[in-house]
């Protein structure tokens, strides 16, 4: 099953401050939502993809990962103890059971099935129930990145035109960028995770075309060439890591590279939607 990009989790220390940083860049950011395991989020919705700004709100509610039982809260708490930034990459799901069977068939390592519900705060001030089935994987070659598929059970309560309208013209996900010392090491895992077994490999890295957007894994030199010296110098932490996101915008005057130092660990590239 070929999957599309669903969202990226960006772990931040202060949700309000991070929200203001993205609003200053012209994004519409949703009100705060709470998870039952101690984290809170605010979202930036695009056309079928979103950025999830996430913080630890109630640390006493966080449980630990034990064996094959994954703790979403503990994973992001541990990530934030080292730095802010993109902590998890998420692909869309149409059926969690099918995802699990696909991943087992290609030999990927899985955690136990995980489902949850929460209350969503809507643009008109009302609330609605949303619910998700997650299929969570682990990649031994990138232990500081979380991976899962997400089946949105009530999309009509989640996606709202008012949240998908941005002053900077942002519309669609184009590319997620990972940095790795040897991009070819991640060929097998990403092929199984995305469902795309065909990918382009060059001396600079890998490119995977998904059903929604691309994933590119670049070596450090190639990444520096892409984003420039100042954005590359802002990289913190060990490799491999999720480093940047490219978003298509309808406003040519709002394009550019906005470094991680401004956006809590994630470099954002706004480019022409048609390019």
Coordinates of C-alpha atoms in Angstrom, one line a residue:
X1 CA 0.0 0.0 0.0
X2 CA 1.5 3.3 -1.1
X3 CA 1.0 5.9 1.8
X4 CA 1.1 9.6 1.7
X5 CA 2.6 12.0 4.3
X6 CA 0.1 12.6 7.1
X7 CA 1.9 14.9 9.6
X8 CA 5.1 15.7 11.4
X9 CA 5.4 16.1 15.2
X10 CA 7.5 19.1 16.3
X11 CA 8.4 18.8 20.0
X12 CA 8.6 22.3 21.7
X13 CA 9.1 23.4 25.3
X14 CA 6.5 26.2 25.2
X15 CA 3.5 25.7 23.1
X16 CA 2.3 29.3 23.2
X17 CA 5.7 30.7 22.2
X18 CA 6.1 28.2 19.4
X19 CA 2.6 29.0 18.1
X20 CA 3.5 32.7 18.0
X21 CA 6.6 31.9 16.0
X22 CA 4.7 30.1 13.3
X23 CA 1.9 32.7 13.3
X24 CA 4.6 35.3 12.7
X25 CA 5.6 33.4 9.6
X26 CA 2.0 33.7 8.3
X27 CA 0.5 30.3 9.4
X28 CA -2.9 29.8 11.1
X29 CA -2.3 27.8 14.3
X30 CA -5.2 26.0 15.9
X31 CA -6.2 26.4 19.6
X32 CA -4.5 24.1 22.1
X33 CA -5.7 20.5 22.4
X34 CA -4.9 18.0 25.2
X35 CA -4.0 14.3 25.0
X36 CA -5.0 11.9 27.8
X37 CA -1.3 11.0 28.4
X38 CA 0.0 14.4 29.4
X39 CA 0.9 16.2 26.1
X40 CA -0.7 19.1 24.4
X41 CA -0.7 20.2 20.8
X42 CA -1.5 23.0 18.4
X43 CA -1.8 22.2 14.7
X44 CA -1.0 23.8 11.3
X45 CA -3.3 22.2 8.8
X46 CA -2.5 22.2 5.1
X47 CA -4.2 20.3 2.3
X48 CA -4.3 16.8 3.9
X49 CA -1.1 17.2 5.9
X50 CA -0.4 19.0 9.1
X51 CA 2.4 20.1 11.4
X52 CA 1.8 19.2 15.0
X53 CA 3.4 21.4 17.6
X54 CA 3.6 19.4 20.7
X55 CA 4.7 20.0 24.3
X56 CA 4.6 18.3 27.7
X57 CA 1.6 19.8 29.6
X58 CA 1.0 17.4 32.4
X59 CA 4.1 15.4 33.1
X60 CA 2.5 13.4 36.0
X61 CA 0.2 11.7 33.4
X62 CA 3.0 10.3 31.3
X63 CA 3.7 6.6 31.5
X64 CA 6.8 4.9 30.4
X65 CA 7.5 2.7 27.3
X66 CA 7.6 -0.8 28.6
X67 CA 8.5 -3.6 26.2
X68 CA 6.2 -3.4 23.1
X69 CA 3.9 -0.8 24.8
X70 CA 4.9 2.6 23.3
X71 CA 4.5 5.8 25.3
X72 CA 3.9 8.8 23.1
X73 CA 4.4 11.1 26.0
X74 CA 7.6 9.6 27.3
X75 CA 9.2 9.5 23.8
X76 CA 8.6 13.3 23.3
X77 CA 9.6 14.1 26.9
X78 CA 12.9 12.3 26.4
X79 CA 13.4 14.1 23.0
X80 CA 12.8 17.5 24.7
X81 CA 15.4 16.8 27.3
X82 CA 17.9 17.0 24.5
X83 CA 16.5 19.6 22.1
X84 CA 13.4 21.0 20.4
X85 CA 12.6 19.9 16.9
X86 CA 10.9 17.4 14.7
X87 CA 10.6 14.2 16.7
X88 CA 8.2 12.0 14.7
X89 CA 7.3 11.3 11.0
X90 CA 3.8 10.1 10.3
X91 CA 2.2 8.5 7.2
X92 CA -1.5 8.4 6.5
X93 CA -3.5 5.2 7.1
X94 CA -6.7 3.9 5.6
X95 CA -6.8 0.8 7.9
X96 CA -4.5 0.1 10.8
X97 CA -4.9 -3.7 10.5
X98 CA -3.7 -3.6 6.9
X99 CA -0.8 -1.4 7.9
X100 CA 0.3 -3.8 10.5
X101 CA 0.1 -6.8 8.1
X102 CA 2.1 -4.9 5.5
X103 CA 4.8 -4.0 8.0
X104 CA 5.0 -7.5 9.5
X105 CA 5.3 -8.9 5.9
X106 CA 8.5 -6.8 5.2
X107 CA 10.0 -7.5 8.6
X108 CA 9.6 -4.1 10.3
X109 CA 9.6 -3.8 14.1
X110 CA 6.3 -2.9 15.6
X111 CA 4.9 -1.7 18.9
X112 CA 1.4 -2.8 20.2
X113 CA -1.6 -1.3 18.5
X114 CA -2.6 2.1 19.9
X115 CA -5.9 4.0 19.6
X116 CA -7.1 7.1 21.4
X117 CA -9.8 9.9 21.4
X118 CA -9.6 13.5 22.3
X119 CA -11.6 16.7 22.1
X120 CA -10.9 19.1 19.2
X121 CA -11.4 22.8 19.5
X122 CA -13.0 24.2 16.4
X123 CA -12.8 27.6 14.7
X124 CA -16.3 28.6 15.9
X125 CA -15.4 27.9 19.5
X126 CA -17.3 24.6 19.7
X127 CA -15.7 21.2 20.3
X128 CA -15.9 17.8 18.6
X129 CA -14.6 14.4 19.2
X130 CA -11.7 13.1 17.1
X131 CA -10.2 9.6 17.3
X132 CA -7.1 7.9 15.8
X133 CA -5.6 4.5 15.3
X134 CA -1.8 4.5 15.4
X135 CA 0.5 1.8 14.1
X136 CA 3.9 2.6 15.6
X137 CA 7.2 1.3 14.3
X138 CA 10.8 1.5 15.4
X139 CA 13.9 1.8 13.2
X140 CA 17.1 0.7 14.9
X141 CA 19.1 3.0 12.6
X142 CA 17.2 6.1 13.7
X143 CA 16.3 5.6 17.3
X144 CA 15.6 9.3 18.0
X145 CA 12.9 9.5 15.3
X146 CA 9.4 8.2 16.0
X147 CA 7.5 6.6 13.1
X148 CA 3.8 5.7 12.9
X149 CA 0.8 5.6 10.6
X150 CA -2.3 7.5 11.6
X151 CA -5.9 6.5 10.7
X152 CA -8.2 9.5 11.3
X153 CA -11.5 8.1 12.2
X154 CA -13.5 11.3 12.1
X155 CA -11.9 13.5 9.4
X156 CA -15.0 15.6 9.2
X157 CA -14.4 16.8 12.8
X158 CA -10.7 17.4 12.2
X159 CA -10.2 19.2 8.9
X160 CA -11.6 22.7 8.8
X161 CA -11.2 25.3 6.0
X162 CA -10.6 28.1 8.5
X163 CA -7.6 26.3 9.8
X164 CA -6.3 25.5 6.3
X165 CA -6.3 29.1 5.2
X166 CA -2.9 30.9 5.9
X167 CA -1.8 34.5 5.4
X168 CA 1.4 33.2 3.7
X169 CA -0.5 31.2 1.1
X170 CA 0.7 27.9 2.4
X171 CA -1.2 25.1 0.8
X172 CA 0.5 21.7 0.4
X173 CA 3.3 19.6 1.7
X174 CA 6.1 19.1 -0.9
X175 CA 9.0 17.5 0.9
X176 CA 10.2 16.3 4.3
X177 CA 14.0 16.3 4.7
X178 CA 16.0 14.0 6.8
X179 CA 19.8 14.2 7.3
X180 CA 21.9 11.1 7.6
X181 CA 25.6 10.3 7.4
X182 CA 24.8 7.5 4.9
X183 CA 21.3 8.0 3.4
X184 CA 21.4 4.6 1.7
X185 CA 21.2 2.9 5.1
X186 CA 17.6 4.0 5.3
X187 CA 16.4 2.6 2.0
X188 CA 14.9 -0.6 3.4
X189 CA 13.0 0.9 6.3
X190 CA 11.6 3.9 4.4
X191 CA 10.5 1.6 1.6
X192 CA 8.5 -0.5 4.0
X193 CA 7.2 2.4 5.9
X194 CA 5.9 4.4 2.9
X195 CA 5.0 1.5 0.8
X196 CA 7.1 2.9 -2.0
X197 CA 9.8 0.3 -3.0
X198 CA 11.0 2.4 -5.9
X199 CA 13.2 5.4 -5.0
X200 CA 15.8 7.5 -6.6
X201 CA 19.3 7.2 -5.2
X202 CA 22.2 9.6 -5.9
X203 CA 25.5 10.5 -4.4
X204 CA 23.6 13.1 -2.3
X205 CA 21.0 10.9 -0.9
X206 CA 17.6 9.2 -1.4
X207 CA 14.3 10.5 -2.7
X208 CA 11.0 8.7 -2.0
X209 CA 7.8 9.8 -3.8
X210 CA 4.8 9.1 -1.6
X211 CA 1.1 9.4 -2.3
X212 CA 1.3 12.9 -0.8
X213 CA 4.7 14.7 -1.0
X214 CA 8.3 13.4 -1.0
X215 CA 10.8 12.2 1.6
X216 CA 14.4 13.1 0.9
X217 CA 17.3 11.8 2.9
X218 CA 20.4 13.9 2.4
X219 CA 23.9 13.7 3.7
X220 CA 25.1 16.7 5.7
X221 CA 26.9 18.3 2.7
X222 CA 23.9 18.1 0.5
X223 CA 21.6 19.5 3.1
X224 CA 24.0 22.4 3.6
X225 CA 23.9 23.1 -0.1
X226 CA 20.1 23.0 0.0
X227 CA 19.3 25.3 2.9
X228 CA 22.4 27.5 3.2
X229 CA 25.1 28.0 5.8
X230 CA 23.1 29.6 8.5
X231 CA 20.2 27.1 8.4
X232 CA 22.7 24.2 8.3
X233 CA 24.6 25.6 11.2
X234 CA 21.5 25.6 13.3
X235 CA 21.3 21.8 13.3
X236 CA 21.7 20.3 16.8
X237 CA 21.8 16.8 18.1
X238 CA 22.8 13.5 16.6
X239 CA 22.1 12.2 13.1
X240 CA 19.9 10.9 11.5
X241 CA 17.3 13.5 12.2
X242 CA 14.2 15.2 10.7
X243 CA 15.6 18.6 9.8
X244 CA 13.3 20.5 7.4
X245 CA 9.9 20.7 5.7
X246 CA 9.1 22.2 2.3
X247 CA 5.7 23.7 1.8
X248 CA 4.1 25.0 -1.4
X249 CA 2.7 28.5 -1.2
X250 CA 0.5 30.4 -3.6
X251 CA 2.2 33.7 -2.7
X252 CA 5.5 34.2 -4.5
X253 CA 6.6 37.0 -2.2
X254 CA 6.5 34.7 0.9
X255 CA 8.9 32.1 -0.3
X256 CA 12.3 31.5 1.4
X257 CA 14.2 29.4 3.9
X258 CA 13.3 30.0 7.5
X259 CA 15.8 28.4 9.8
X260 CA 15.3 26.1 12.7
X261 CA 16.6 28.8 15.1
X262 CA 13.4 30.8 14.5
X263 CA 11.0 27.9 14.4
X264 CA 11.9 25.7 17.4
X265 CA 14.1 23.2 15.7
X266 CA 12.5 22.8 12.3
X267 CA 13.7 24.6 9.2
X268 CA 10.7 25.6 7.1
X269 CA 11.1 26.2 3.3
X270 CA 8.3 28.0 1.6
X271 CA 8.4 27.6 -2.2
X272 CA 6.1 28.2 -5.1
X273 CA 3.3 25.7 -5.2
X274 CA 3.8 25.2 -8.9
X275 CA 7.6 24.7 -8.9

